[in-house]
Amino acid sequence: LVPRHELLAIASLARLAEQARVFLHRRAATILEAEVVNSASTAVLWDCAKNWQLAGDSPRAFALARSCGLHLMAVGLPMSAADAFEKAFSYCSNSVDTLALLTDQAKAYEQSSSWAAIPKIETAARSILSRIEPNRGHHDDLELSSLRAHWKTGQSETTLARVLQCLSCCDAA
């Protein structure tokens, strides 16, 4: 069925029973997902993710939303990828998903030389990490990205102090 006007489609969907609406979103997502493979269009990816979310399959919606940012990174568009990761936060259903997106977004900002955003991301990621892995150390790739960001923005003295802490730490990778 293809209604001639979007208002008719919206009104029709609103009158459907919940199971029928979920079925239609699942069917639309399945069709769009097949189209994603052929076209690699980010617009189709977002539509597909939204339909999976409305169909109740949040993990699949999150995976597609994240894949949009990863695709943009792979084709050399890190700033667009950072924006895509920001948009994908609405598809997160748990802290692990949020942490994965924060890590991806930090890499995108680093590749696009958007240094000011990285320390904010590290702060948010550390907050999540302290809840889900309280015994985990701070010496990781996210810390290195943050150190580089501080150095690139002219905060050399604080960066030096943090780097010296890392160098003297026995449990750093």
PDB file of C-alpha atoms in Angstrom:
ATOM      1  CA  LEU A   1       0.000   0.000   0.000  1.00  0.00           C
ATOM      2  CA  VAL A   2       1.275   3.421  -0.931  1.00  0.00           C
ATOM      3  CA  PRO A   3      -0.886   6.310   0.250  1.00  0.00           C
ATOM      4  CA  ARG A   4      -0.884   9.405  -1.945  1.00  0.00           C
ATOM      5  CA  HIS A   5      -0.311  11.763   0.950  1.00  0.00           C
ATOM      6  CA  GLU A   6       1.862  11.573   4.073  1.00  0.00           C
ATOM      7  CA  LEU A   7      -0.988  12.797   6.294  1.00  0.00           C
ATOM      8  CA  LEU A   8      -3.079   9.807   5.207  1.00  0.00           C
ATOM      9  CA  ALA A   9      -0.200   7.478   6.032  1.00  0.00           C
ATOM     10  CA  ILE A  10       0.266   9.025   9.480  1.00  0.00           C
ATOM     11  CA  ALA A  11      -3.456   8.881  10.244  1.00  0.00           C
ATOM     12  CA  SER A  12      -3.659   5.267   9.070  1.00  0.00           C
ATOM     13  CA  LEU A  13      -0.687   4.223  11.190  1.00  0.00           C
ATOM     14  CA  ALA A  14      -2.151   5.947  14.245  1.00  0.00           C
ATOM     15  CA  ARG A  15      -5.342   3.887  13.949  1.00  0.00           C
ATOM     16  CA  LEU A  16      -3.564   0.544  13.678  1.00  0.00           C
ATOM     17  CA  ALA A  17      -3.248  -1.854  16.579  1.00  0.00           C
ATOM     18  CA  GLU A  18       0.218  -1.945  18.170  1.00  0.00           C
ATOM     19  CA  GLN A  19       1.036  -5.400  16.734  1.00  0.00           C
ATOM     20  CA  ALA A  20       0.108  -4.304  13.218  1.00  0.00           C
ATOM     21  CA  ARG A  21       2.195  -1.132  13.526  1.00  0.00           C
ATOM     22  CA  VAL A  22       5.205  -3.134  14.778  1.00  0.00           C
ATOM     23  CA  PHE A  23       4.757  -5.591  11.914  1.00  0.00           C
ATOM     24  CA  LEU A  24       4.718  -2.773   9.333  1.00  0.00           C
ATOM     25  CA  HIS A  25       7.845  -1.170  10.805  1.00  0.00           C
ATOM     26  CA  ARG A  26       9.610  -4.543  10.873  1.00  0.00           C
ATOM     27  CA  ARG A  27       8.661  -5.175   7.245  1.00  0.00           C
ATOM     28  CA  ALA A  28       9.771  -1.690   6.179  1.00  0.00           C
ATOM     29  CA  ALA A  29      13.073  -2.133   8.046  1.00  0.00           C
ATOM     30  CA  THR A  30      13.692  -5.485   6.348  1.00  0.00           C
ATOM     31  CA  ILE A  31      13.136  -3.964   2.904  1.00  0.00           C
ATOM     32  CA  LEU A  32      15.280  -0.911   3.688  1.00  0.00           C
ATOM     33  CA  GLU A  33      18.054  -3.110   5.074  1.00  0.00           C
ATOM     34  CA  ALA A  34      18.229  -4.972   1.759  1.00  0.00           C
ATOM     35  CA  GLU A  35      18.438  -1.606   0.013  1.00  0.00           C
ATOM     36  CA  VAL A  36      21.271  -0.468   2.342  1.00  0.00           C
ATOM     37  CA  VAL A  37      23.466  -3.288   1.078  1.00  0.00           C
ATOM     38  CA  ASN A  38      23.051  -2.130  -2.519  1.00  0.00           C
ATOM     39  CA  SER A  39      23.100   1.654  -2.127  1.00  0.00           C
ATOM     40  CA  ALA A  40      25.182   2.435   1.003  1.00  0.00           C
ATOM     41  CA  SER A  41      23.080   5.596   1.403  1.00  0.00           C
ATOM     42  CA  THR A  42      23.214   7.169   4.846  1.00  0.00           C
ATOM     43  CA  ALA A  43      19.612   8.386   4.506  1.00  0.00           C
ATOM     44  CA  VAL A  44      18.433   4.820   3.947  1.00  0.00           C
ATOM     45  CA  LEU A  45      20.534   3.671   6.930  1.00  0.00           C
ATOM     46  CA  TRP A  46      18.826   6.200   9.217  1.00  0.00           C
ATOM     47  CA  ASP A  47      15.359   5.275   7.925  1.00  0.00           C
ATOM     48  CA  CYS A  48      16.133   1.618   8.443  1.00  0.00           C
ATOM     49  CA  ALA A  49      17.431   2.208  11.980  1.00  0.00           C
ATOM     50  CA  LYS A  50      14.339   4.230  12.882  1.00  0.00           C
ATOM     51  CA  ASN A  51      12.041   1.479  11.600  1.00  0.00           C
ATOM     52  CA  TRP A  52      13.917  -1.193  13.568  1.00  0.00           C
ATOM     53  CA  GLN A  53      13.622   0.967  16.672  1.00  0.00           C
ATOM     54  CA  LEU A  54       9.873   1.439  16.104  1.00  0.00           C
ATOM     55  CA  ALA A  55       9.574  -2.308  15.527  1.00  0.00           C
ATOM     56  CA  GLY A  56      11.075  -2.905  18.969  1.00  0.00           C
ATOM     57  CA  ASP A  57      14.487  -4.195  17.873  1.00  0.00           C
ATOM     58  CA  SER A  58      16.711  -1.635  19.602  1.00  0.00           C
ATOM     59  CA  PRO A  59      20.000  -3.588  19.256  1.00  0.00           C
ATOM     60  CA  ARG A  60      19.552  -3.821  15.491  1.00  0.00           C
ATOM     61  CA  ALA A  61      18.607  -0.145  15.278  1.00  0.00           C
ATOM     62  CA  PHE A  62      21.710   0.799  17.272  1.00  0.00           C
ATOM     63  CA  ALA A  63      23.967  -1.350  15.083  1.00  0.00           C
ATOM     64  CA  LEU A  64      22.663   0.344  11.927  1.00  0.00           C
ATOM     65  CA  ALA A  65      22.900   3.843  13.402  1.00  0.00           C
ATOM     66  CA  ARG A  66      26.476   3.192  14.497  1.00  0.00           C
ATOM     67  CA  SER A  67      27.351   1.670  11.125  1.00  0.00           C
ATOM     68  CA  CYS A  68      26.412   4.963   9.488  1.00  0.00           C
ATOM     69  CA  GLY A  69      29.158   6.766  11.419  1.00  0.00           C
ATOM     70  CA  LEU A  70      31.616   3.932  10.822  1.00  0.00           C
ATOM     71  CA  HIS A  71      30.861   4.064   7.088  1.00  0.00           C
ATOM     72  CA  LEU A  72      31.502   7.809   7.022  1.00  0.00           C
ATOM     73  CA  MET A  73      34.808   7.256   8.833  1.00  0.00           C
ATOM     74  CA  ALA A  74      35.783   4.581   6.297  1.00  0.00           C
ATOM     75  CA  VAL A  75      35.165   6.913   3.349  1.00  0.00           C
ATOM     76  CA  GLY A  76      37.201   9.715   4.926  1.00  0.00           C
ATOM     77  CA  LEU A  77      34.488  12.001   6.320  1.00  0.00           C
ATOM     78  CA  PRO A  78      35.355  12.134  10.041  1.00  0.00           C
ATOM     79  CA  MET A  79      33.411  15.319  10.858  1.00  0.00           C
ATOM     80  CA  SER A  80      30.265  13.911   9.260  1.00  0.00           C
ATOM     81  CA  ALA A  81      30.958  10.682  11.163  1.00  0.00           C
ATOM     82  CA  ALA A  82      31.155  12.594  14.456  1.00  0.00           C
ATOM     83  CA  ASP A  83      27.765  14.144  13.681  1.00  0.00           C
ATOM     84  CA  ALA A  84      26.368  10.708  12.801  1.00  0.00           C
ATOM     85  CA  PHE A  85      27.644   9.268  16.081  1.00  0.00           C
ATOM     86  CA  GLU A  86      25.985  12.167  17.915  1.00  0.00           C
ATOM     87  CA  LYS A  87      22.694  11.342  16.189  1.00  0.00           C
ATOM     88  CA  ALA A  88      23.149   7.644  17.006  1.00  0.00           C
ATOM     89  CA  PHE A  89      23.073   8.329  20.772  1.00  0.00           C
ATOM     90  CA  SER A  90      19.267   8.293  20.563  1.00  0.00           C
ATOM     91  CA  TYR A  91      19.500   4.591  19.646  1.00  0.00           C
ATOM     92  CA  CYS A  92      21.573   3.592  22.695  1.00  0.00           C
ATOM     93  CA  SER A  93      19.793   1.292  25.098  1.00  0.00           C
ATOM     94  CA  ASN A  94      22.603   0.738  27.613  1.00  0.00           C
ATOM     95  CA  SER A  95      25.879   2.166  28.920  1.00  0.00           C
ATOM     96  CA  VAL A  96      28.021  -0.173  26.839  1.00  0.00           C
ATOM     97  CA  ASP A  97      26.447   1.164  23.631  1.00  0.00           C
ATOM     98  CA  THR A  98      26.948   4.747  24.800  1.00  0.00           C
ATOM     99  CA  LEU A  99      30.581   4.052  25.642  1.00  0.00           C
ATOM    100  CA  ALA A 100      31.178   2.499  22.203  1.00  0.00           C
ATOM    101  CA  LEU A 101      29.722   5.578  20.508  1.00  0.00           C
ATOM    102  CA  LEU A 102      31.784   7.937  22.665  1.00  0.00           C
ATOM    103  CA  THR A 103      34.945   6.058  21.701  1.00  0.00           C
ATOM    104  CA  ASP A 104      34.015   6.164  18.011  1.00  0.00           C
ATOM    105  CA  GLN A 105      33.154   9.837  18.250  1.00  0.00           C
ATOM    106  CA  ALA A 106      36.492  10.642  19.913  1.00  0.00           C
ATOM    107  CA  LYS A 107      38.305   8.951  17.008  1.00  0.00           C
ATOM    108  CA  ALA A 108      36.229  10.935  14.511  1.00  0.00           C
ATOM    109  CA  TYR A 109      36.992  14.221  16.248  1.00  0.00           C
ATOM    110  CA  GLU A 110      40.676  13.318  16.407  1.00  0.00           C
ATOM    111  CA  GLN A 111      40.794  12.558  12.678  1.00  0.00           C
ATOM    112  CA  SER A 112      39.032  15.828  11.892  1.00  0.00           C
ATOM    113  CA  SER A 113      41.322  17.825  14.237  1.00  0.00           C
ATOM    114  CA  SER A 114      38.366  18.973  16.350  1.00  0.00           C
ATOM    115  CA  TRP A 115      40.497  18.948  19.476  1.00  0.00           C
ATOM    116  CA  ALA A 116      38.180  20.879  21.801  1.00  0.00           C
ATOM    117  CA  ALA A 117      35.508  18.158  21.707  1.00  0.00           C
ATOM    118  CA  ILE A 118      37.736  15.273  22.780  1.00  0.00           C
ATOM    119  CA  PRO A 119      38.259  16.154  26.484  1.00  0.00           C
ATOM    120  CA  LYS A 120      34.466  16.494  26.901  1.00  0.00           C
ATOM    121  CA  ILE A 121      34.020  13.032  25.416  1.00  0.00           C
ATOM    122  CA  GLU A 122      36.711  11.608  27.705  1.00  0.00           C
ATOM    123  CA  THR A 123      34.913  13.054  30.746  1.00  0.00           C
ATOM    124  CA  ALA A 124      31.613  11.477  29.687  1.00  0.00           C
ATOM    125  CA  ALA A 125      33.292   8.142  28.905  1.00  0.00           C
ATOM    126  CA  ARG A 126      35.143   8.097  32.259  1.00  0.00           C
ATOM    127  CA  SER A 127      31.861   8.674  34.054  1.00  0.00           C
ATOM    128  CA  ILE A 128      30.346   5.624  32.358  1.00  0.00           C
ATOM    129  CA  LEU A 129      33.490   3.530  32.825  1.00  0.00           C
ATOM    130  CA  SER A 130      33.582   4.275  36.547  1.00  0.00           C
ATOM    131  CA  ARG A 131      30.083   2.781  36.845  1.00  0.00           C
ATOM    132  CA  ILE A 132      30.494  -0.312  34.659  1.00  0.00           C
ATOM    133  CA  GLU A 133      34.204  -1.091  35.281  1.00  0.00           C
ATOM    134  CA  PRO A 134      35.219   0.598  38.547  1.00  0.00           C
ATOM    135  CA  ASN A 135      38.634  -1.124  38.722  1.00  0.00           C
ATOM    136  CA  ARG A 136      39.697  -0.227  35.206  1.00  0.00           C
ATOM    137  CA  GLY A 137      42.625   2.166  34.861  1.00  0.00           C
ATOM    138  CA  HIS A 138      42.596   5.404  32.910  1.00  0.00           C
ATOM    139  CA  HIS A 139      45.553   4.581  30.691  1.00  0.00           C
ATOM    140  CA  ASP A 140      44.009   3.716  27.337  1.00  0.00           C
ATOM    141  CA  ASP A 141      43.514   5.024  23.795  1.00  0.00           C
ATOM    142  CA  LEU A 142      40.896   7.517  24.971  1.00  0.00           C
ATOM    143  CA  GLU A 143      43.412   9.031  27.362  1.00  0.00           C
ATOM    144  CA  LEU A 144      45.980   9.289  24.579  1.00  0.00           C
ATOM    145  CA  SER A 145      43.455  11.087  22.364  1.00  0.00           C
ATOM    146  CA  SER A 146      42.652  13.465  25.193  1.00  0.00           C
ATOM    147  CA  LEU A 147      46.333  14.138  25.895  1.00  0.00           C
ATOM    148  CA  ARG A 148      46.920  14.907  22.244  1.00  0.00           C
ATOM    149  CA  ALA A 149      43.883  17.220  22.227  1.00  0.00           C
ATOM    150  CA  HIS A 150      45.170  19.112  25.271  1.00  0.00           C
ATOM    151  CA  TRP A 151      48.597  19.430  23.658  1.00  0.00           C
ATOM    152  CA  LYS A 152      47.130  20.630  20.339  1.00  0.00           C
ATOM    153  CA  THR A 153      45.056  23.284  22.130  1.00  0.00           C
ATOM    154  CA  GLY A 154      48.090  24.754  23.885  1.00  0.00           C
ATOM    155  CA  GLN A 155      47.693  23.207  27.315  1.00  0.00           C
ATOM    156  CA  SER A 156      51.240  21.877  27.341  1.00  0.00           C
ATOM    157  CA  GLU A 157      51.935  22.132  31.089  1.00  0.00           C
ATOM    158  CA  THR A 158      48.908  20.113  32.194  1.00  0.00           C
ATOM    159  CA  THR A 159      49.532  17.685  29.354  1.00  0.00           C
ATOM    160  CA  LEU A 160      53.129  17.182  30.457  1.00  0.00           C
ATOM    161  CA  ALA A 161      52.045  16.426  34.020  1.00  0.00           C
ATOM    162  CA  ARG A 162      49.515  13.832  32.821  1.00  0.00           C
ATOM    163  CA  VAL A 163      52.010  12.257  30.410  1.00  0.00           C
ATOM    164  CA  LEU A 164      54.572  11.899  33.201  1.00  0.00           C
ATOM    165  CA  GLN A 165      51.939  10.123  35.315  1.00  0.00           C
ATOM    166  CA  CYS A 166      51.306   7.717  32.444  1.00  0.00           C
ATOM    167  CA  LEU A 167      54.989   7.036  31.920  1.00  0.00           C
ATOM    168  CA  SER A 168      55.539   6.201  35.576  1.00  0.00           C
ATOM    169  CA  CYS A 169      52.440   3.998  35.879  1.00  0.00           C
ATOM    170  CA  CYS A 170      53.202   0.287  36.097  1.00  0.00           C
ATOM    171  CA  ASP A 171      49.788  -0.940  34.913  1.00  0.00           C
ATOM    172  CA  ALA A 172      49.554   1.209  31.755  1.00  0.00           C
ATOM    173  CA  ALA A 173      49.439  -0.666  28.461  1.00  0.00           C
TER     174      ALA A 173
END
